[in-house]
Short mmCIF file of C-alpha atoms in Angstrom, two decimals:
data_model
loop_
_atom_site.label_atom_id
_atom_site.label_comp_id
_atom_site.label_asym_id
_atom_site.label_seq_id
_atom_site.Cartn_x
_atom_site.Cartn_y
_atom_site.Cartn_z
CA UNK B 433 3.16 5.14 -14.15
CA UNK B 434 1.28 8.48 -14.20
CA UNK B 435 2.88 11.50 -12.59
CA UNK B 436 0.85 13.21 -9.91
CA UNK B 437 1.18 16.21 -7.64
CA UNK B 438 0.90 14.68 -4.20
CA UNK B 439 -1.31 16.39 -1.66
CA UNK B 440 -0.88 16.79 2.09
CA UNK B 441 -3.90 17.29 4.31
CA UNK B 442 -2.15 18.96 7.25
CA UNK B 443 1.22 19.90 8.75
CA UNK B 444 1.23 16.52 10.49
CA UNK B 445 1.51 14.85 7.08
CA UNK B 446 4.89 16.60 6.67
CA UNK B 447 6.11 16.17 10.26
CA UNK B 448 5.21 12.50 10.22
CA UNK B 449 3.59 10.05 12.67
CA UNK B 450 4.83 8.76 15.99
CA UNK B 451 7.48 6.33 14.85
CA UNK B 452 10.69 4.43 15.30
CA UNK B 453 13.23 6.50 13.29
CA UNK B 454 15.38 7.65 11.73
CA UNK B 455 13.27 9.00 8.83
CA UNK B 456 9.56 9.47 8.24
CA UNK B 457 10.06 8.90 4.51
CA UNK B 458 12.44 5.95 4.75
CA UNK B 459 11.03 4.19 7.80
CA UNK B 460 7.48 5.31 8.72
CA UNK B 461 6.43 5.44 5.07
CA UNK B 462 8.04 2.07 4.44
CA UNK B 463 6.14 0.52 7.37
CA UNK B 464 2.88 1.83 5.90
CA UNK B 465 3.71 0.36 2.50
CA UNK B 466 4.30 -3.01 4.15
CA UNK B 467 1.04 -2.62 6.07
CA UNK B 468 -0.85 -1.98 2.83
CA UNK B 469 0.60 -5.11 1.24
CA UNK B 470 -0.32 -7.21 4.27
CA UNK B 471 -3.89 -5.84 4.30
CA UNK B 472 -4.35 -6.90 0.68
CA UNK B 473 -2.55 -10.23 1.03
CA UNK B 474 -4.36 -10.93 4.32
CA UNK B 475 -1.55 -13.09 5.67
CA UNK B 476 2.19 -13.31 6.24
CA UNK B 477 3.82 -14.63 3.03
CA UNK B 478 6.25 -17.52 2.85
CA UNK B 479 8.51 -15.51 0.55
CA UNK B 480 9.06 -11.76 0.27
CA UNK B 481 11.04 -10.10 -2.53
CA UNK B 482 11.67 -6.37 -2.08
CA UNK B 483 13.12 -4.23 -4.88
CA UNK B 484 14.24 -0.70 -4.07
CA UNK B 485 14.56 2.13 -6.60
CA UNK B 486 16.14 5.60 -6.54
CA UNK B 487 17.01 6.98 -3.12
CA UNK B 488 15.62 3.86 -1.45
CA UNK B 489 18.13 1.75 -3.39
CA UNK B 490 21.01 3.89 -2.14
CA UNK B 491 20.04 4.19 1.53
CA UNK B 492 17.69 1.31 2.43
CA UNK B 493 20.23 -0.30 4.77
CA UNK B 494 21.41 2.77 6.67
CA UNK B 495 17.99 4.39 6.95
CA UNK B 496 16.21 1.26 8.13
CA UNK B 497 13.92 0.98 5.11
CA UNK B 498 14.48 -2.77 4.78
CA UNK B 499 13.48 -3.56 8.35
CA UNK B 500 10.58 -1.10 8.10
CA UNK B 501 9.11 -2.83 5.03
CA UNK B 502 9.32 -6.21 6.76
CA UNK B 503 7.81 -4.75 9.93
CA UNK B 504 4.82 -3.55 7.93
CA UNK B 505 4.44 -6.97 6.33
CA UNK B 506 4.32 -8.45 9.85
CA UNK B 507 1.58 -5.98 10.80
CA UNK B 508 3.68 -3.74 13.06
CA UNK B 509 2.70 -0.07 13.46
CA UNK B 510 5.12 2.82 12.84
CA UNK B 511 5.88 3.20 16.57
CA UNK B 512 6.42 -0.50 17.32
CA UNK B 513 9.68 -1.00 19.20
CA UNK B 514 10.17 -4.37 17.48
CA UNK B 515 10.81 -2.71 14.08
CA UNK B 516 14.64 -3.00 14.29
CA UNK B 517 14.25 -6.77 14.82
CA UNK B 518 11.59 -7.26 12.13
CA UNK B 519 13.77 -9.20 9.69
CA UNK B 520 14.91 -11.59 12.41
CA UNK B 521 11.32 -12.05 13.62
CA UNK B 522 10.08 -12.72 10.08
CA UNK B 523 12.79 -15.29 9.45
CA UNK B 524 11.91 -16.99 12.72
CA UNK B 525 8.35 -17.25 11.38
CA UNK B 526 9.65 -19.02 8.28
CA UNK B 527 9.62 -16.09 5.84
CA UNK B 528 12.34 -16.11 3.17
CA UNK B 529 13.36 -12.51 2.37
CA UNK B 530 15.34 -11.17 -0.58
CA UNK B 531 16.32 -7.51 -1.01
CA UNK B 532 17.16 -6.23 -4.49
CA UNK B 533 18.01 -2.84 -5.97
CA UNK B 534 17.26 -1.54 -9.44
CA UNK B 535 18.80 1.25 -11.48
CA UNK B 536 15.65 1.44 -13.60
CA UNK B 537 14.20 4.93 -13.63
CA UNK B 538 11.23 5.60 -11.34
CA UNK B 539 8.87 8.57 -11.20
CA UNK B 540 9.73 9.12 -7.52
CA UNK B 541 13.01 8.66 -5.64
CA UNK B 542 11.43 6.63 -2.82
CA UNK B 543 9.92 3.79 -4.84
CA UNK B 544 9.68 0.15 -3.79
CA UNK B 545 8.18 -2.99 -5.30
CA UNK B 546 7.01 -5.86 -3.08
CA UNK B 547 6.32 -9.43 -4.16
CA UNK B 548 4.52 -11.54 -1.57
CA UNK B 549 4.48 -15.23 -2.43
CA UNK B 550 3.04 -18.41 -0.93
CA UNK B 551 2.68 -21.03 -3.66
CA UNK B 552 0.00 -19.77 -6.08
CA UNK B 553 -1.01 -17.02 -3.66
CA UNK B 554 0.81 -13.90 -4.90
CA UNK B 555 0.71 -10.12 -4.65
CA UNK B 556 2.81 -7.61 -6.60
CA UNK B 557 2.61 -4.09 -5.19
CA UNK B 558 4.52 -0.91 -6.08
CA UNK B 559 4.37 2.16 -3.89
CA UNK B 560 6.25 5.33 -3.01
CA UNK B 561 6.91 7.15 0.23
CA UNK B 562 6.02 10.78 -0.52
CA UNK B 563 7.27 12.27 2.77
CA UNK B 564 6.15 12.74 6.34
CA UNK B 565 5.15 9.09 6.62
CA UNK B 566 2.60 9.40 3.80
CA UNK B 567 2.53 6.91 0.93
CA UNK B 568 1.06 6.48 -2.55
CA UNK B 569 0.28 3.03 -3.92
CA UNK B 570 0.90 3.21 -7.68
CA UNK B 571 0.48 -0.36 -8.96
CA UNK B 572 -1.07 -3.62 -7.84
CA UNK B 573 -0.33 -6.70 -9.96
CA UNK B 574 1.02 -4.44 -12.73
CA UNK B 575 -2.22 -2.41 -12.87
CA UNK B 576 -1.96 1.32 -12.18
CA UNK B 577 -4.04 2.54 -9.24
CA UNK B 578 -4.02 6.08 -10.66
CA UNK B 579 -7.05 6.39 -12.89
CA UNK B 580 -7.30 10.11 -13.59
CA UNK B 581 -4.51 12.60 -12.97
CA UNK B 582 -7.06 15.29 -12.07
CA UNK B 583 -8.88 13.26 -9.42
CA UNK B 584 -7.66 13.88 -5.91
CA UNK B 585 -8.48 10.92 -3.68
CA UNK B 586 -8.32 7.16 -4.14
CA UNK B 587 -9.17 3.85 -2.51
CA UNK B 588 -8.18 0.25 -3.06
CA UNK B 589 -11.07 -2.06 -2.22
CA UNK B 590 -11.52 -5.82 -2.16
CA UNK B 591 -14.83 -7.62 -2.43
CA UNK B 592 -16.22 -11.12 -2.68
CA UNK B 593 -19.48 -9.75 -4.16
CA UNK B 594 -18.37 -7.31 -6.90
CA UNK B 595 -21.68 -7.16 -8.80
CA UNK B 596 -23.57 -5.83 -5.80
CA UNK B 597 -20.80 -4.04 -3.86
CA UNK B 598 -19.37 -1.82 -6.62
CA UNK B 599 -22.65 0.01 -7.42
CA UNK B 600 -23.15 0.68 -3.71
CA UNK B 601 -19.66 2.20 -3.44
CA UNK B 602 -20.39 4.35 -6.48
CA UNK B 603 -23.56 5.70 -4.86
CA UNK B 604 -21.57 6.66 -1.75
CA UNK B 605 -18.89 8.79 -3.45
CA UNK B 606 -18.85 12.00 -5.49
CA UNK B 607 -18.03 11.57 -9.22
CA UNK B 608 -16.28 8.22 -8.77
CA UNK B 609 -14.19 6.48 -11.42
CA UNK B 610 -13.59 2.73 -11.25
CA UNK B 611 -11.29 0.12 -12.68
CA UNK B 612 -11.70 -3.58 -12.02
CA UNK B 613 -8.64 -5.73 -11.38
CA UNK B 614 -8.27 -9.49 -11.69
CA UNK B 615 -8.92 -11.87 -8.86
CA UNK B 616 -6.54 -11.65 -5.92
CA UNK B 617 -6.68 -14.66 -3.61
CA UNK B 618 -10.33 -15.40 -4.40
CA UNK B 619 -11.42 -11.77 -4.13
CA UNK B 620 -11.83 -8.97 -6.67
CA UNK B 621 -9.66 -5.89 -6.24
CA UNK B 622 -10.85 -2.58 -7.64
CA UNK B 623 -9.68 1.01 -7.49
CA UNK B 624 -11.87 4.06 -7.16
CA UNK B 625 -11.05 7.76 -7.35
CA UNK B 626 -13.25 10.67 -6.38
CA UNK B 627 -13.10 14.45 -6.32
CA UNK B 628 -14.19 14.71 -2.70
CA UNK B 629 -12.02 14.08 0.36
CA UNK B 630 -12.40 10.54 1.65
CA UNK B 631 -12.86 10.97 5.40
CA UNK B 632 -12.49 8.23 7.98
CA UNK B 633 -16.26 8.43 8.50
CA UNK B 634 -16.81 7.75 4.80
CA UNK B 635 -14.34 4.86 4.87
CA UNK B 636 -16.25 3.29 7.75
CA UNK B 637 -19.49 3.71 5.80
CA UNK B 638 -18.00 1.91 2.79
CA UNK B 639 -16.74 -0.90 5.03
CA UNK B 640 -20.35 -1.56 6.05
CA UNK B 641 -21.41 -2.27 2.45
CA UNK B 642 -22.16 -6.00 2.10
CA UNK B 643 -19.42 -7.82 0.21
CA UNK B 644 -16.68 -5.26 0.88
CA UNK B 645 -13.77 -7.01 2.61
CA UNK B 646 -11.13 -4.23 2.70
CA UNK B 647 -11.08 -0.45 2.23
CA UNK B 648 -7.59 1.01 1.90
CA UNK B 649 -6.74 4.63 0.92
CA UNK B 650 -4.16 4.73 -1.88
CA UNK B 651 -2.57 7.69 -0.09
CA UNK B 652 -2.10 8.12 3.62
#
């Protein structure tokens, strides 16, 4: 995993979003990590294995990180009042959940690994909560999403037409760098980094490219 100096765009990134507490790092950020996994997996898994590292491993029960991760997997937003009941709701939907902790060293104290499983349909995602409800996705299926330590902004994209979609994305961004990842549930996942800020307007423009099925900032 490559070390990176994480950037905040405004004071609101530090204060955090509207949320169910107690902590923007341990709950709001965890919800967003779960949301990211769900967006890529595109469904609720039959089995969820969550491994916490560092500070998360020590406090995930008391700070609500466990329920927050599951809430994100279910598609709940950070302010959803159902978050405290997320584990119960998931189990009622037939999801088997296992929480693990690891003493293995991590580059950031708030690191979590998620494994979403439904038969052969699998997703392995590692991410960190960098504070104020912001997150950084660091690995997907054991591939690093950080391509260049000097680049500032990143996206995870999925496509069912990689040969035509990827060049179009490259033409839309400033000085992009790409890496192609293996198939994920019949789609191709790829990462892109660029020097320029990736605005919501730019994200919407990329979403309109034929063949692009998901556009997800690696930080946010």
